[in-house]
Amino acid sequence: EAYLGDWRWKPAGWLPDSIDHLIEISARSRVRLIASGLEVGAGSLIDIDVKPDNVISVIAYAPRALQIALFAPFPTKWFEKLTVVRLVSVFETLVWYLIAPGLVFAILFRRSSGMLMALCFATLLLYLYGFTIPNVGTLYRIRYPFLFLFIIVGVIGWVEFALRRNAER
């Protein structure tokens, strides 16, 4: 466990041990994956200085982890180290950025319990990936099944928006 360095998990004390242990496993995985990425010289590591060591720090990082899982790679990194693969990911991410506002229209106009449950499920798994995987390249590839749910709902929202707008004319 040399990858841990001086990182040590600090149990919450107020959570059941079984839950605290599951959170510790995810935090330990993040630390291990950061160390592994640094060791192999991974070029798309993100937030490598963030190594939560207690439940509160895991919760505090949650919004950022979800932001990364949903929207990375970010525009500030789109044109660094250009390759064909990176250009494809830039195009796909741009398309997703354009679709994403449709989520609001879908939730406003076409909301259903099934859709909301699917989005909650996808959000939870995207958060787990965004928290544990500090390599945007790896995250980009494995998040797609869950991101695809967001994409579908976003497209539904834009279609509903367009239908309602045309109906007003």
Short mmCIF file of C-alpha atoms in Angstrom, two decimals:
data_model
loop_
_atom_site.label_atom_id
_atom_site.label_comp_id
_atom_site.label_asym_id
_atom_site.label_seq_id
_atom_site.Cartn_x
_atom_site.Cartn_y
_atom_site.Cartn_z
CA GLU A 1 0.00 0.00 0.00
CA ALA A 2 2.83 2.35 -0.84
CA TYR A 3 0.43 4.33 -3.02
CA LEU A 4 -1.29 5.62 0.13
CA GLY A 5 1.69 7.71 1.24
CA ASP A 6 0.55 9.63 4.31
CA TRP A 7 -3.14 9.25 3.38
CA ARG A 8 -5.19 7.60 6.12
CA TRP A 9 -8.94 7.20 6.40
CA LYS A 10 -10.52 8.85 9.44
CA PRO A 11 -13.73 7.01 10.41
CA ALA A 12 -16.76 9.22 11.01
CA GLY A 13 -17.84 7.66 14.28
CA TRP A 14 -21.45 8.73 13.70
CA LEU A 15 -22.09 6.48 10.69
CA PRO A 16 -22.58 2.72 10.87
CA ASP A 17 -19.22 1.04 10.30
CA SER A 18 -20.51 -0.79 7.22
CA ILE A 19 -21.42 2.48 5.46
CA ASP A 20 -18.25 4.23 6.59
CA HIS A 21 -16.24 1.30 5.24
CA LEU A 22 -17.92 1.49 1.80
CA ILE A 23 -17.12 5.19 1.59
CA GLU A 24 -13.55 4.46 2.68
CA ILE A 25 -13.21 1.89 -0.11
CA SER A 26 -14.22 4.46 -2.73
CA ALA A 27 -11.84 7.07 -1.29
CA ARG A 28 -9.02 4.52 -1.14
CA SER A 29 -9.75 3.60 -4.77
CA ARG A 30 -9.43 7.25 -5.75
CA VAL A 31 -6.08 7.56 -3.99
CA ARG A 32 -4.86 4.35 -5.61
CA LEU A 33 -5.96 5.47 -9.08
CA ILE A 34 -4.28 8.85 -8.63
CA ALA A 35 -1.03 7.12 -7.68
CA SER A 36 -1.36 4.70 -10.59
CA GLY A 37 -2.05 7.52 -13.06
CA LEU A 38 0.95 9.49 -11.85
CA GLU A 39 3.12 6.38 -12.04
CA VAL A 40 2.27 5.71 -15.70
CA GLY A 41 2.25 9.39 -16.65
CA ALA A 42 -1.43 9.58 -17.55
CA GLY A 43 -2.04 12.81 -19.42
CA SER A 44 -5.62 13.51 -18.41
CA LEU A 45 -5.57 13.34 -14.63
CA ILE A 46 -7.83 15.82 -12.87
CA ASP A 47 -7.98 17.04 -9.26
CA ILE A 48 -5.05 14.85 -8.23
CA ASP A 49 -4.61 16.91 -5.09
CA VAL A 50 -8.09 15.90 -3.88
CA LYS A 51 -7.76 12.83 -1.68
CA PRO A 52 -10.73 12.85 0.71
CA ASP A 53 -9.90 11.11 3.96
CA ASN A 54 -13.24 11.29 5.80
CA VAL A 55 -16.96 11.23 5.05
CA ILE A 56 -17.30 15.02 5.22
CA SER A 57 -14.53 15.58 2.66
CA VAL A 58 -16.13 12.96 0.38
CA ILE A 59 -19.45 14.82 0.61
CA ALA A 60 -17.72 18.17 0.05
CA TYR A 61 -16.16 16.87 -3.19
CA ALA A 62 -19.47 15.43 -4.47
CA PRO A 63 -20.57 18.45 -6.59
CA ARG A 64 -17.18 18.63 -8.31
CA ALA A 65 -17.08 14.86 -8.88
CA LEU A 66 -20.51 15.00 -10.51
CA GLN A 67 -19.47 18.01 -12.61
CA ILE A 68 -16.45 16.08 -13.86
CA ALA A 69 -18.48 12.94 -14.54
CA LEU A 70 -21.10 14.85 -16.52
CA PHE A 71 -19.11 17.50 -18.35
CA ALA A 72 -15.41 16.58 -18.66
CA PRO A 73 -13.42 17.17 -20.74
CA PHE A 74 -13.90 20.87 -20.10
CA PRO A 75 -13.50 23.48 -22.88
CA THR A 76 -10.26 24.81 -21.38
CA LYS A 77 -8.64 21.44 -22.15
CA TRP A 78 -10.23 20.76 -25.55
CA PHE A 79 -7.32 21.86 -27.70
CA GLU A 80 -4.38 20.68 -25.58
CA LYS A 81 -2.33 17.87 -27.14
CA LEU A 82 -4.57 17.58 -30.20
CA THR A 83 -5.07 14.14 -31.64
CA VAL A 84 -7.82 12.66 -33.78
CA VAL A 85 -9.22 10.84 -30.73
CA ARG A 86 -9.22 14.06 -28.70
CA LEU A 87 -10.97 15.95 -31.53
CA VAL A 88 -13.69 13.28 -31.60
CA SER A 89 -14.15 13.63 -27.83
CA VAL A 90 -14.29 17.42 -28.18
CA PHE A 91 -17.02 17.13 -30.81
CA GLU A 92 -18.99 14.61 -28.73
CA THR A 93 -18.66 16.76 -25.62
CA LEU A 94 -19.76 19.87 -27.52
CA VAL A 95 -22.85 18.02 -28.77
CA TRP A 96 -23.58 16.92 -25.19
CA TYR A 97 -23.19 20.53 -23.98
CA LEU A 98 -25.79 21.59 -26.56
CA ILE A 99 -28.17 18.78 -25.56
CA ALA A 100 -27.80 19.24 -21.78
CA PRO A 101 -30.17 22.24 -21.43
CA GLY A 102 -32.90 20.00 -22.84
CA LEU A 103 -32.87 18.18 -19.50
CA VAL A 104 -34.60 21.19 -17.98
CA PHE A 105 -37.32 21.13 -20.66
CA ALA A 106 -37.81 17.38 -20.22
CA ILE A 107 -38.17 17.75 -16.45
CA LEU A 108 -40.55 20.70 -16.84
CA PHE A 109 -42.70 19.35 -19.68
CA ARG A 110 -42.34 15.53 -19.82
CA ARG A 111 -41.49 14.56 -16.27
CA SER A 112 -42.40 11.05 -15.16
CA SER A 113 -41.44 8.97 -12.18
CA GLY A 114 -39.64 6.50 -14.47
CA MET A 115 -37.57 9.22 -16.09
CA LEU A 116 -36.67 10.76 -12.73
CA MET A 117 -35.71 7.38 -11.30
CA ALA A 118 -33.52 6.63 -14.32
CA LEU A 119 -31.81 10.02 -13.96
CA CYS A 120 -31.27 9.46 -10.22
CA PHE A 121 -29.76 6.03 -10.91
CA ALA A 122 -27.51 7.43 -13.64
CA THR A 123 -26.54 10.38 -11.43
CA LEU A 124 -25.51 8.09 -8.58
CA LEU A 125 -23.35 5.93 -10.83
CA LEU A 126 -21.84 8.93 -12.60
CA TYR A 127 -20.99 10.42 -9.21
CA LEU A 128 -19.30 7.19 -8.12
CA TYR A 129 -17.26 7.13 -11.33
CA GLY A 130 -16.48 10.86 -11.10
CA PHE A 131 -15.34 10.47 -7.52
CA THR A 132 -13.20 7.37 -7.87
CA ILE A 133 -11.70 7.84 -11.35
CA PRO A 134 -9.33 10.83 -11.58
CA ASN A 135 -8.42 10.12 -15.21
CA VAL A 136 -10.72 11.98 -17.61
CA GLY A 137 -9.74 9.69 -20.49
CA THR A 138 -10.81 6.58 -18.62
CA LEU A 139 -13.89 8.25 -17.16
CA TYR A 140 -14.91 9.49 -20.61
CA ARG A 141 -14.98 5.94 -21.94
CA ILE A 142 -16.75 4.17 -19.09
CA ARG A 143 -19.37 6.78 -18.20
CA TYR A 144 -21.14 6.60 -21.54
CA PRO A 145 -23.98 4.15 -20.69
CA PHE A 146 -25.10 6.40 -17.86
CA LEU A 147 -24.44 9.66 -19.67
CA PHE A 148 -26.50 8.29 -22.56
CA LEU A 149 -29.58 8.36 -20.30
CA PHE A 150 -28.99 12.08 -19.79
CA ILE A 151 -28.50 12.55 -23.53
CA ILE A 152 -31.78 10.77 -24.35
CA VAL A 153 -33.71 12.81 -21.79
CA GLY A 154 -32.07 16.01 -23.06
CA VAL A 155 -33.09 15.24 -26.64
CA ILE A 156 -36.63 14.48 -25.45
CA GLY A 157 -36.68 17.85 -23.71
CA TRP A 158 -35.52 19.73 -26.83
CA VAL A 159 -38.11 17.92 -28.96
CA GLU A 160 -40.85 18.77 -26.48
CA PHE A 161 -39.67 22.39 -26.41
CA ALA A 162 -39.76 22.56 -30.23
CA LEU A 163 -43.22 20.95 -30.38
CA ARG A 164 -44.61 23.39 -27.84
CA ARG A 165 -43.02 26.33 -29.60
CA ASN A 166 -44.47 25.28 -32.95
CA ALA A 167 -47.89 24.77 -31.36
CA GLU A 168 -47.85 28.39 -30.19
CA ARG A 169 -47.43 29.68 -33.75
#
